[in-house]
Amino acid sequence: SYKDFAGSGIVHMCGGISALVGAAVVGPRQGRFAADVDQDKFVPHNVPILVLGTFILFFGWFGFNPGSSLAMKTQADAFSASMVAMNTTAGGAMGGLVVYVLEFVLTKKHSVGALCNGILAGLVGITAGCGSVEPGEAFVIGGVGGLFYMAGSALARTIKVDDPIEAFAVHGCAGFWGVLAVGLFGSEEVGGNGIFHGGENSGAQLGVQLLGALMITIWSGGFAALFFVPLKAAGLLRVSEEMQTMGLDEAKHSPRRAYSMEEVPQTKV
């Protein structure tokens, strides 16, 4: 049967595929991917808030994953939940490290954003198998999840899909890897049936995981298109170019500005 302990597929991959369809339908923001526009304007600019959000999500994962054990009444329940918590920590940490190091190797710059998204990709990747793999395997799964995130991010840019928070790369691609990893890792002693351990019907388990990922892609992408395409046709998805230029903080929100957009005059010290 299909295995997905805490939702790499049914939660994260579902959202990531829907995000890809939505971003493709609504189209890029004004100036995004334009040759005559400085693309640094689209880089995330509030690093402290980005780190805070990542910390909140990482902390929340310890309720999300161990909580999916659904019981804490026996010693076996407690052991299961604690193993899930350990695997969750290992996956997120390794995902962040892999992406951070590779980003530095490629760009020679320290990227906090890459570190944060790598952490989230590692967490997404380990979510499906956190209850059925060993902690050592969790490090591998989290690290590879980071690689899937980087590949998905590069793919979105290549096909010019404007995904501002990289939901497809983090949740869709790392979620797919998490579903697939259940069929590769995990021995029968810890509740797994991975093909690397030669378990009974482990090949069939891998096939079921692939089929599940395919069905999630079709279901999520199909229903997302059913919602987004009519909304675009009705003109209800994209704000006007004037509003994009002004910024939604000023055009739509109260107070009008979350932060000053005025240039700060240069002064000599």
CSV table of C-alpha atoms in Angstrom, one decimal:
chain,number,residue,atom,x,y,z
A,1,SER,CA,0.0,0.0,0.0
A,2,TYR,CA,1.0,3.6,-0.5
A,3,LYS,CA,3.0,5.0,2.5
A,4,ASP,CA,3.3,8.6,3.4
A,5,PHE,CA,3.7,9.0,7.2
A,6,ALA,CA,3.1,12.7,7.6
A,7,GLY,CA,2.3,14.1,4.1
A,8,SER,CA,5.3,14.6,1.8
A,9,GLY,CA,2.8,13.8,-1.0
A,10,ILE,CA,-0.7,14.4,0.2
A,11,VAL,CA,0.2,17.7,1.8
A,12,HIS,CA,3.4,19.2,0.3
A,13,MET,CA,3.5,17.8,-3.2
A,14,CYS,CA,-0.2,18.6,-3.6
A,15,GLY,CA,0.5,22.2,-2.6
A,16,GLY,CA,3.7,22.5,-4.7
A,17,ILE,CA,2.1,21.2,-7.9
A,18,SER,CA,-0.9,23.5,-7.4
A,19,ALA,CA,1.5,26.4,-6.9
A,20,LEU,CA,3.3,25.6,-10.1
A,21,VAL,CA,0.0,25.6,-12.1
A,22,GLY,CA,-1.2,28.8,-10.4
A,23,ALA,CA,2.1,30.6,-11.1
A,24,ALA,CA,2.1,29.4,-14.7
A,25,VAL,CA,-1.4,30.6,-15.3
A,26,VAL,CA,-1.2,34.0,-13.6
A,27,GLY,CA,2.1,34.7,-15.4
A,28,PRO,CA,5.3,36.6,-14.3
A,29,ARG,CA,5.2,39.8,-12.3
A,30,GLN,CA,5.9,43.0,-14.2
A,31,GLY,CA,9.5,43.0,-15.4
A,32,ARG,CA,10.3,39.5,-14.2
A,33,PHE,CA,12.6,37.7,-16.6
A,34,ALA,CA,12.8,40.9,-18.8
A,35,ALA,CA,16.3,41.4,-20.2
A,36,ASP,CA,16.2,45.2,-19.6
A,37,VAL,CA,15.1,45.0,-15.9
A,38,ASP,CA,17.5,44.4,-13.0
A,39,GLN,CA,16.4,41.0,-11.7
A,40,ASP,CA,18.0,41.7,-8.3
A,41,LYS,CA,14.8,43.7,-7.6
A,42,PHE,CA,13.0,40.3,-7.2
A,43,VAL,CA,15.3,38.8,-4.7
A,44,PRO,CA,13.8,38.4,-1.2
A,45,HIS,CA,14.8,41.5,0.8
A,46,ASN,CA,13.7,41.0,4.4
A,47,VAL,CA,16.2,38.4,5.6
A,48,PRO,CA,15.3,38.6,9.4
A,49,ILE,CA,11.6,37.9,8.6
A,50,LEU,CA,12.6,35.1,6.3
A,51,VAL,CA,14.7,33.4,9.0
A,52,LEU,CA,12.0,33.9,11.6
A,53,GLY,CA,9.4,32.2,9.3
A,54,THR,CA,11.8,29.3,8.7
A,55,PHE,CA,12.3,28.9,12.5
A,56,ILE,CA,8.6,28.9,13.1
A,57,LEU,CA,8.0,26.3,10.4
A,58,PHE,CA,10.9,24.1,11.7
A,59,PHE,CA,9.5,24.3,15.2
A,60,GLY,CA,6.0,23.5,13.9
A,61,TRP,CA,7.3,20.4,12.1
A,62,PHE,CA,7.9,18.8,15.5
A,63,GLY,CA,4.1,18.9,16.1
A,64,PHE,CA,3.3,18.0,12.5
A,65,ASN,CA,5.6,14.9,12.1
A,66,PRO,CA,5.7,13.4,15.6
A,67,GLY,CA,2.1,14.3,16.1
A,68,SER,CA,1.2,12.0,13.2
A,69,SER,CA,2.2,9.1,15.4
A,70,LEU,CA,-1.3,9.7,16.8
A,71,ALA,CA,-0.6,8.1,20.2
A,72,MET,CA,1.7,8.5,23.2
A,73,LYS,CA,0.2,6.0,25.6
A,74,THR,CA,2.8,3.3,25.6
A,75,GLN,CA,6.6,3.0,25.6
A,76,ALA,CA,6.5,1.9,21.9
A,77,ASP,CA,4.4,5.0,21.0
A,78,ALA,CA,6.9,7.2,22.7
A,79,PHE,CA,9.9,5.5,21.0
A,80,SER,CA,8.1,6.0,17.6
A,81,ALA,CA,7.4,9.6,18.2
A,82,SER,CA,11.0,10.3,19.4
A,83,MET,CA,12.5,8.6,16.4
A,84,VAL,CA,10.2,10.7,14.1
A,85,ALA,CA,11.4,13.8,15.9
A,86,MET,CA,15.1,12.8,15.5
A,87,ASN,CA,14.6,12.0,11.8
A,88,THR,CA,12.8,15.3,11.3
A,89,THR,CA,15.7,17.2,12.8
A,90,ALA,CA,18.3,15.3,10.8
A,91,GLY,CA,16.4,15.8,7.5
A,92,GLY,CA,15.9,19.5,7.9
A,93,ALA,CA,19.5,20.2,9.1
A,94,MET,CA,21.1,18.2,6.3
A,95,GLY,CA,18.9,19.8,3.6
A,96,GLY,CA,19.9,23.3,4.8
A,97,LEU,CA,23.6,22.4,4.9
A,98,VAL,CA,23.7,20.8,1.4
A,99,VAL,CA,21.9,23.7,-0.3
A,100,TYR,CA,24.0,26.3,1.6
A,101,VAL,CA,27.3,24.7,0.7
A,102,LEU,CA,26.4,24.1,-2.9
A,103,GLU,CA,25.1,27.7,-3.3
A,104,PHE,CA,28.3,29.0,-1.9
A,105,VAL,CA,30.3,26.8,-4.3
A,106,LEU,CA,28.3,28.0,-7.3
A,107,THR,CA,28.1,31.7,-6.4
A,108,LYS,CA,30.9,32.3,-3.9
A,109,LYS,CA,28.3,34.1,-1.7
A,110,HIS,CA,26.7,33.2,1.6
A,111,SER,CA,23.0,32.9,0.9
A,112,VAL,CA,20.7,32.9,4.0
A,113,GLY,CA,17.7,32.4,1.7
A,114,ALA,CA,19.2,29.3,0.2
A,115,LEU,CA,19.9,27.9,3.7
A,116,CYS,CA,16.3,28.5,4.8
A,117,ASN,CA,14.8,27.0,1.7
A,118,GLY,CA,17.2,24.0,2.0
A,119,ILE,CA,16.0,23.4,5.5
A,120,LEU,CA,12.4,23.4,4.4
A,121,ALA,CA,13.2,21.1,1.5
A,122,GLY,CA,14.9,18.7,3.8
A,123,LEU,CA,11.9,18.8,6.2
A,124,VAL,CA,9.5,18.2,3.3
A,125,GLY,CA,11.6,15.3,2.0
A,126,ILE,CA,11.8,13.4,5.3
A,127,THR,CA,8.1,13.9,6.1
A,128,ALA,CA,6.9,10.8,4.2
A,129,GLY,CA,9.4,8.4,5.7
A,130,CYS,CA,10.2,9.9,9.1
A,131,GLY,CA,8.4,7.0,10.8
A,132,SER,CA,10.0,4.2,8.8
A,133,VAL,CA,13.7,5.0,8.3
A,134,GLU,CA,16.8,5.1,10.5
A,135,PRO,CA,18.3,8.5,11.6
A,136,GLY,CA,21.3,7.9,9.3
A,137,GLU,CA,19.0,7.5,6.3
A,138,ALA,CA,17.2,10.6,7.4
A,139,PHE,CA,20.4,12.6,6.8
A,140,VAL,CA,20.6,11.2,3.3
A,141,ILE,CA,17.0,11.9,2.5
A,142,GLY,CA,17.1,15.4,3.8
A,143,GLY,CA,20.3,16.2,1.8
A,144,VAL,CA,18.9,14.8,-1.4
A,145,GLY,CA,15.7,16.8,-0.7
A,146,GLY,CA,17.9,19.9,-0.9
A,147,LEU,CA,19.2,18.8,-4.3
A,148,PHE,CA,15.7,18.3,-5.6
A,149,TYR,CA,14.8,21.8,-4.4
A,150,MET,CA,17.8,23.3,-6.3
A,151,ALA,CA,16.8,21.4,-9.4
A,152,GLY,CA,13.2,22.5,-9.2
A,153,SER,CA,14.2,26.1,-8.6
A,154,ALA,CA,16.4,26.0,-11.7
A,155,LEU,CA,13.7,24.4,-13.7
A,156,ALA,CA,11.1,27.0,-12.8
A,157,ARG,CA,13.5,29.8,-13.8
A,158,THR,CA,14.4,28.0,-17.1
A,159,ILE,CA,10.8,27.7,-18.2
A,160,LYS,CA,10.1,31.3,-16.9
A,161,VAL,CA,7.5,30.4,-14.3
A,162,ASP,CA,7.5,33.2,-11.7
A,163,ASP,CA,7.3,31.4,-8.3
A,164,PRO,CA,8.2,34.1,-5.8
A,165,ILE,CA,8.5,31.9,-2.7
A,166,GLU,CA,9.6,28.8,-4.7
A,167,ALA,CA,6.7,26.7,-3.4
A,168,PHE,CA,7.0,24.3,-6.4
A,169,ALA,CA,10.7,23.7,-5.7
A,170,VAL,CA,10.4,23.3,-2.0
A,171,HIS,CA,7.1,21.5,-1.7
A,172,GLY,CA,6.5,20.0,-5.1
A,173,CYS,CA,10.0,18.7,-5.9
A,174,ALA,CA,11.2,17.8,-2.4
A,175,GLY,CA,7.7,16.3,-1.7
A,176,PHE,CA,8.1,14.0,-4.8
A,177,TRP,CA,11.5,12.9,-3.5
A,178,GLY,CA,10.0,12.2,-0.1
A,179,VAL,CA,7.4,10.0,-1.5
A,180,LEU,CA,9.9,8.2,-3.7
A,181,ALA,CA,12.4,7.8,-0.7
A,182,VAL,CA,9.9,5.6,1.2
A,183,GLY,CA,10.3,3.0,-1.5
A,184,LEU,CA,14.1,3.2,-1.3
A,185,PHE,CA,15.0,3.5,2.4
A,186,GLY,CA,13.8,1.9,5.7
A,187,SER,CA,14.1,-1.7,7.0
A,188,GLU,CA,11.3,-3.9,8.2
A,189,GLU,CA,12.6,-3.5,11.7
A,190,VAL,CA,11.6,0.1,11.8
A,191,GLY,CA,8.4,-0.3,9.8
A,192,GLY,CA,9.9,0.4,6.3
A,193,ASN,CA,10.0,-1.7,3.1
A,194,GLY,CA,12.8,0.0,1.2
A,195,ILE,CA,14.3,-1.6,-1.9
A,196,PHE,CA,17.8,-0.9,-0.5
A,197,HIS,CA,17.1,-3.3,2.3
A,198,GLY,CA,15.7,-6.0,0.1
A,199,GLY,CA,12.4,-6.3,1.9
A,200,GLU,CA,9.5,-8.4,0.8
A,201,ASN,CA,7.8,-6.8,-2.1
A,202,SER,CA,10.0,-3.8,-1.8
A,203,GLY,CA,10.1,-3.4,-5.6
A,204,ALA,CA,6.3,-3.3,-5.6
A,205,GLN,CA,6.4,-0.7,-2.8
A,206,LEU,CA,8.6,1.6,-4.9
A,207,GLY,CA,6.2,1.2,-7.8
A,208,VAL,CA,3.2,2.1,-5.6
A,209,GLN,CA,5.1,5.2,-4.4
A,210,LEU,CA,5.7,6.3,-7.9
A,211,LEU,CA,2.1,5.7,-8.9
A,212,GLY,CA,1.0,7.7,-5.9
A,213,ALA,CA,3.2,10.6,-6.8
A,214,LEU,CA,1.8,10.5,-10.4
A,215,MET,CA,-1.8,10.5,-9.1
A,216,ILE,CA,-1.1,13.4,-6.8
A,217,THR,CA,0.4,15.4,-9.7
A,218,ILE,CA,-2.6,14.7,-11.9
A,219,TRP,CA,-5.2,15.4,-9.3
A,220,SER,CA,-3.6,18.6,-7.8
A,221,GLY,CA,-2.6,20.0,-11.2
A,222,GLY,CA,-5.9,19.3,-12.8
A,223,PHE,CA,-8.0,20.8,-10.0
A,224,ALA,CA,-5.7,23.8,-9.7
A,225,ALA,CA,-6.1,24.4,-13.5
A,226,LEU,CA,-9.9,24.2,-13.1
A,227,PHE,CA,-9.8,27.0,-10.6
A,228,PHE,CA,-7.0,29.2,-12.0
A,229,VAL,CA,-7.8,29.2,-15.7
A,230,PRO,CA,-11.4,30.5,-15.3
A,231,LEU,CA,-10.3,33.1,-12.8
A,232,LYS,CA,-7.7,34.4,-15.2
A,233,ALA,CA,-10.2,34.5,-18.0
A,234,ALA,CA,-12.5,36.6,-15.8
A,235,GLY,CA,-9.6,39.0,-15.0
A,236,LEU,CA,-9.6,38.2,-11.3
A,237,LEU,CA,-6.0,36.9,-10.8
A,238,ARG,CA,-3.5,39.6,-11.8
A,239,VAL,CA,-3.6,43.2,-10.4
A,240,SER,CA,-3.1,46.0,-12.9
A,241,GLU,CA,0.4,47.2,-13.9
A,242,GLU,CA,-0.3,50.5,-12.1
A,243,MET,CA,-0.8,48.6,-8.8
A,244,GLN,CA,2.3,46.5,-9.4
A,245,THR,CA,4.3,49.6,-9.9
A,246,MET,CA,2.9,51.3,-6.8
A,247,GLY,CA,3.2,48.1,-4.7
A,248,LEU,CA,0.3,46.2,-3.0
A,249,ASP,CA,1.3,47.5,0.4
A,250,GLU,CA,0.3,51.0,-0.7
A,251,ALA,CA,-2.5,50.1,-3.1
A,252,LYS,CA,-4.4,47.5,-1.1
A,253,HIS,CA,-3.3,47.5,2.6
A,254,SER,CA,-3.7,49.5,5.7
A,255,PRO,CA,-1.5,51.0,6.9
A,256,ARG,CA,-0.4,52.0,3.4
A,257,ARG,CA,3.2,51.1,3.9
A,258,ALA,CA,4.8,48.3,5.8
A,259,TYR,CA,8.2,50.0,5.4
A,260,SER,CA,9.6,53.1,3.8
A,261,MET,CA,10.1,52.8,0.0
A,262,GLU,CA,11.9,56.2,-0.2
A,263,GLU,CA,15.5,56.4,-1.0
A,264,VAL,CA,17.7,57.2,2.1
A,265,PRO,CA,20.0,60.2,1.3
A,266,GLN,CA,23.7,59.3,1.5
A,267,THR,CA,25.5,61.2,4.2
A,268,LYS,CA,29.2,61.4,4.9
A,269,VAL,CA,30.4,60.2,8.3
